[in-house]
Amino acid sequence: MKDWEKTRKWLFDMEDREIKIASHRGKFSSSVIENTSLAFLTAIGEGADMVEMDLDLTRDGILTGHHDGTMKRLFAIDGKIGDYTWEEIRQMPLYNYVGEVNVTGLETFEEILNSLKGKTILVLDKCWDQWDFVYEALEKSGMVEQAIFKFPIKNQRAIEWASGHGDCMFIPMVKAAEYLKDVDILRKKMLVVAVETVPQSPEDSLFADETFAWIRERHMKVWCNSLSLARRLVYGAGYDDLKSLTGGGAAGWGVLAAKGVDIIQTDWPAEVDAFLRIIHRRE
């Protein structure tokens, strides 16, 4: 059994308390660009069980790995991916994380799939408006079983699509406990394997023991981000990557593990993996 098949089996085993690692856009820095095959493969090599990715659609209908609503951060222009053809984007200079024109550029979803086939679980995040194209590509590659679709709990278009695709796995994203009742309804319409919780503080009801128990009692895993992206953004009730790196894993990731988080999404897969092995929450 391949590693991705083991991870998929684990998603349905509520007795297995091993914690899985989801890598945020892959492992990237300097000239290794986010949402590319190299970033994803590097993350897998550092212990990630899943790779979270974002996709966008070019003007001529090509899916490419890209997160932002504009091209300002990576291309230094205000346009959108959908304003350009894939060939035009491929010819544009892309700026890396030290502000230099990068050697490589973005990749198509087809290229990413070719690199990841049989290697990991793909968690598809920011591509809700292109799910028809995404599903078509997955089906063509024979990788539908390797993919999980994530979506905001109030995205009605995504809910309608998911309700008609029983062969796919889904993770709704919930930012307030009041929306858990909607999750309870959705799991009867689609295959919900986990719930992404976004608690803002230790006192947040989304971070309460009874909330985690409620999710697990309904045979869903608990996904929690430990990302530390900006001062204005709080993930994991504040028990994030930065707290873990500065105060030791027990100060951040350890709290998430003790609380009952099943999947930790991080920018530091190797460090999370090493810590979870120390506390015996990884094989």
mmCIF file with all atom_site columns, C-alpha atoms in Angstrom, residues 144-228:
data_model
loop_
_atom_site.group_PDB
_atom_site.id
_atom_site.type_symbol
_atom_site.label_atom_id
_atom_site.label_alt_id
_atom_site.label_comp_id
_atom_site.label_asym_id
_atom_site.label_entity_id
_atom_site.label_seq_id
_atom_site.pdbx_PDB_ins_code
_atom_site.Cartn_x
_atom_site.Cartn_y
_atom_site.Cartn_z
_atom_site.occupancy
_atom_site.B_iso_or_equiv
_atom_site.pdbx_formal_charge
_atom_site.auth_seq_id
_atom_site.auth_comp_id
_atom_site.auth_asym_id
_atom_site.auth_atom_id
_atom_site.pdbx_PDB_model_num
ATOM 1  C CA . VAL A 1 144 ? -9.685  11.562 -7.962 1.00 0.00 ? 144 VAL A CA 1
ATOM 2  C CA . GLU A 1 145 ? -9.080  9.280  -4.954 1.00 0.00 ? 145 GLU A CA 1
ATOM 3  C CA . GLN A 1 146 ? -5.876  11.209 -4.152 1.00 0.00 ? 146 GLN A CA 1
ATOM 4  C CA . ALA A 1 147 ? -7.660  14.550 -3.816 1.00 0.00 ? 147 ALA A CA 1
ATOM 5  C CA . ILE A 1 148 ? -9.618  16.399 -1.138 1.00 0.00 ? 148 ILE A CA 1
ATOM 6  C CA . PHE A 1 149 ? -11.630 19.529 -1.949 1.00 0.00 ? 149 PHE A CA 1
ATOM 7  C CA . LYS A 1 150 ? -11.707 22.305 0.679  1.00 0.00 ? 150 LYS A CA 1
ATOM 8  C CA . PHE A 1 151 ? -14.293 25.078 0.700  1.00 0.00 ? 151 PHE A CA 1
ATOM 9  C CA . PRO A 1 152 ? -15.757 27.803 2.962  1.00 0.00 ? 152 PRO A CA 1
ATOM 10 C CA . ILE A 1 153 ? -18.831 26.505 4.757  1.00 0.00 ? 153 ILE A CA 1
ATOM 11 C CA . LYS A 1 154 ? -21.074 29.231 3.267  1.00 0.00 ? 154 LYS A CA 1
ATOM 12 C CA . ASN A 1 155 ? -20.022 28.743 -0.368 1.00 0.00 ? 155 ASN A CA 1
ATOM 13 C CA . GLN A 1 156 ? -23.344 27.588 -1.834 1.00 0.00 ? 156 GLN A CA 1
ATOM 14 C CA . ARG A 1 157 ? -21.924 26.960 -5.290 1.00 0.00 ? 157 ARG A CA 1
ATOM 15 C CA . ALA A 1 158 ? -19.324 24.623 -3.823 1.00 0.00 ? 158 ALA A CA 1
ATOM 16 C CA . ILE A 1 159 ? -21.969 22.855 -1.742 1.00 0.00 ? 159 ILE A CA 1
ATOM 17 C CA . GLU A 1 160 ? -24.145 22.217 -4.798 1.00 0.00 ? 160 GLU A CA 1
ATOM 18 C CA . TRP A 1 161 ? -21.176 20.849 -6.728 1.00 0.00 ? 161 TRP A CA 1
ATOM 19 C CA . ALA A 1 162 ? -20.026 18.656 -3.847 1.00 0.00 ? 162 ALA A CA 1
ATOM 20 C CA . SER A 1 163 ? -23.510 17.219 -3.368 1.00 0.00 ? 163 SER A CA 1
ATOM 21 C CA . GLY A 1 164 ? -23.339 15.824 -6.890 1.00 0.00 ? 164 GLY A CA 1
ATOM 22 C CA . HIS A 1 165 ? -19.878 14.268 -6.616 1.00 0.00 ? 165 HIS A CA 1
ATOM 23 C CA . GLY A 1 166 ? -20.042 11.302 -4.295 1.00 0.00 ? 166 GLY A CA 1
ATOM 24 C CA . ASP A 1 167 ? -16.667 10.021 -5.465 1.00 0.00 ? 167 ASP A CA 1
ATOM 25 C CA . CYS A 1 168 ? -14.827 13.013 -3.950 1.00 0.00 ? 168 CYS A CA 1
ATOM 26 C CA . MET A 1 169 ? -13.700 13.867 -0.416 1.00 0.00 ? 169 MET A CA 1
ATOM 27 C CA . PHE A 1 170 ? -14.392 17.266 1.136  1.00 0.00 ? 170 PHE A CA 1
ATOM 28 C CA . ILE A 1 171 ? -13.269 19.479 4.014  1.00 0.00 ? 171 ILE A CA 1
ATOM 29 C CA . PRO A 1 172 ? -15.481 22.468 4.917  1.00 0.00 ? 172 PRO A CA 1
ATOM 30 C CA . MET A 1 173 ? -13.736 25.442 6.545  1.00 0.00 ? 173 MET A CA 1
ATOM 31 C CA . VAL A 1 174 ? -15.447 26.781 9.682  1.00 0.00 ? 174 VAL A CA 1
ATOM 32 C CA . LYS A 1 175 ? -14.560 30.050 11.430 1.00 0.00 ? 175 LYS A CA 1
ATOM 33 C CA . ALA A 1 176 ? -17.301 30.011 14.078 1.00 0.00 ? 176 ALA A CA 1
ATOM 34 C CA . ALA A 1 177 ? -18.892 27.220 16.116 1.00 0.00 ? 177 ALA A CA 1
ATOM 35 C CA . GLU A 1 178 ? -22.376 28.308 15.044 1.00 0.00 ? 178 GLU A CA 1
ATOM 36 C CA . TYR A 1 179 ? -21.661 26.882 11.584 1.00 0.00 ? 179 TYR A CA 1
ATOM 37 C CA . LEU A 1 180 ? -21.065 23.355 12.843 1.00 0.00 ? 180 LEU A CA 1
ATOM 38 C CA . LYS A 1 181 ? -24.781 22.678 12.445 1.00 0.00 ? 181 LYS A CA 1
ATOM 39 C CA . ASP A 1 182 ? -24.279 23.277 8.716  1.00 0.00 ? 182 ASP A CA 1
ATOM 40 C CA . VAL A 1 183 ? -21.465 20.718 8.709  1.00 0.00 ? 183 VAL A CA 1
ATOM 41 C CA . ASP A 1 184 ? -23.852 18.194 10.243 1.00 0.00 ? 184 ASP A CA 1
ATOM 42 C CA . ILE A 1 185 ? -26.210 18.739 7.318  1.00 0.00 ? 185 ILE A CA 1
ATOM 43 C CA . LEU A 1 186 ? -23.451 18.626 4.698  1.00 0.00 ? 186 LEU A CA 1
ATOM 44 C CA . ARG A 1 187 ? -21.954 15.348 5.870  1.00 0.00 ? 187 ARG A CA 1
ATOM 45 C CA . LYS A 1 188 ? -25.237 13.645 4.940  1.00 0.00 ? 188 LYS A CA 1
ATOM 46 C CA . LYS A 1 189 ? -24.945 14.986 1.377  1.00 0.00 ? 189 LYS A CA 1
ATOM 47 C CA . MET A 1 190 ? -21.239 14.483 0.673  1.00 0.00 ? 190 MET A CA 1
ATOM 48 C CA . LEU A 1 191 ? -18.151 12.666 1.916  1.00 0.00 ? 191 LEU A CA 1
ATOM 49 C CA . VAL A 1 192 ? -16.827 15.037 4.604  1.00 0.00 ? 192 VAL A CA 1
ATOM 50 C CA . VAL A 1 193 ? -13.583 13.554 5.937  1.00 0.00 ? 193 VAL A CA 1
ATOM 51 C CA . ALA A 1 194 ? -12.509 16.456 8.151  1.00 0.00 ? 194 ALA A CA 1
ATOM 52 C CA . VAL A 1 195 ? -13.488 19.917 9.359  1.00 0.00 ? 195 VAL A CA 1
ATOM 53 C CA . GLU A 1 196 ? -11.040 22.799 9.178  1.00 0.00 ? 196 GLU A CA 1
ATOM 54 C CA . THR A 1 197 ? -11.441 24.858 12.335 1.00 0.00 ? 197 THR A CA 1
ATOM 55 C CA . VAL A 1 198 ? -10.061 28.407 12.585 1.00 0.00 ? 198 VAL A CA 1
ATOM 56 C CA . PRO A 1 199 ? -10.134 29.318 16.303 1.00 0.00 ? 199 PRO A CA 1
ATOM 57 C CA . GLN A 1 200 ? -9.005  32.862 17.135 1.00 0.00 ? 200 GLN A CA 1
ATOM 58 C CA . SER A 1 201 ? -8.065  32.338 20.780 1.00 0.00 ? 201 SER A CA 1
ATOM 59 C CA . PRO A 1 202 ? -7.816  29.610 23.438 1.00 0.00 ? 202 PRO A CA 1
ATOM 60 C CA . GLU A 1 203 ? -11.265 30.719 24.657 1.00 0.00 ? 203 GLU A CA 1
ATOM 61 C CA . ASP A 1 204 ? -12.858 30.411 21.207 1.00 0.00 ? 204 ASP A CA 1
ATOM 62 C CA . SER A 1 205 ? -15.696 27.870 21.306 1.00 0.00 ? 205 SER A CA 1
ATOM 63 C CA . LEU A 1 206 ? -14.214 26.307 18.166 1.00 0.00 ? 206 LEU A CA 1
ATOM 64 C CA . PHE A 1 207 ? -11.231 25.349 20.326 1.00 0.00 ? 207 PHE A CA 1
ATOM 65 C CA . ALA A 1 208 ? -13.287 23.765 23.096 1.00 0.00 ? 208 ALA A CA 1
ATOM 66 C CA . ASP A 1 209 ? -12.903 20.096 23.984 1.00 0.00 ? 209 ASP A CA 1
ATOM 67 C CA . GLU A 1 210 ? -16.590 19.484 23.351 1.00 0.00 ? 210 GLU A CA 1
ATOM 68 C CA . THR A 1 211 ? -16.301 20.944 19.844 1.00 0.00 ? 211 THR A CA 1
ATOM 69 C CA . PHE A 1 212 ? -13.503 18.577 18.911 1.00 0.00 ? 212 PHE A CA 1
ATOM 70 C CA . ALA A 1 213 ? -15.420 15.694 20.462 1.00 0.00 ? 213 ALA A CA 1
ATOM 71 C CA . TRP A 1 214 ? -18.539 16.672 18.498 1.00 0.00 ? 214 TRP A CA 1
ATOM 72 C CA . ILE A 1 215 ? -16.589 16.559 15.239 1.00 0.00 ? 215 ILE A CA 1
ATOM 73 C CA . ARG A 1 216 ? -14.933 13.233 15.958 1.00 0.00 ? 216 ARG A CA 1
ATOM 74 C CA . GLU A 1 217 ? -18.169 11.626 17.160 1.00 0.00 ? 217 GLU A CA 1
ATOM 75 C CA . ARG A 1 218 ? -19.487 12.245 13.646 1.00 0.00 ? 218 ARG A CA 1
ATOM 76 C CA . HIS A 1 219 ? -16.505 10.422 12.152 1.00 0.00 ? 219 HIS A CA 1
ATOM 77 C CA . MET A 1 220 ? -14.645 13.461 10.886 1.00 0.00 ? 220 MET A CA 1
ATOM 78 C CA . LYS A 1 221 ? -11.051 14.468 11.582 1.00 0.00 ? 221 LYS A CA 1
ATOM 79 C CA . VAL A 1 222 ? -10.100 17.866 13.017 1.00 0.00 ? 222 VAL A CA 1
ATOM 80 C CA . TRP A 1 223 ? -7.919  20.019 10.761 1.00 0.00 ? 223 TRP A CA 1
ATOM 81 C CA . CYS A 1 224 ? -6.230  23.028 12.334 1.00 0.00 ? 224 CYS A CA 1
ATOM 82 C CA . ASN A 1 225 ? -3.748  25.484 10.822 1.00 0.00 ? 225 ASN A CA 1
ATOM 83 C CA . SER A 1 226 ? -0.620  26.450 12.737 1.00 0.00 ? 226 SER A CA 1
ATOM 84 C CA . LEU A 1 227 ? 0.323   29.050 10.132 1.00 0.00 ? 227 LEU A CA 1
ATOM 85 C CA . SER A 1 228 ? 1.933   32.303 11.184 1.00 0.00 ? 228 SER A CA 1
#
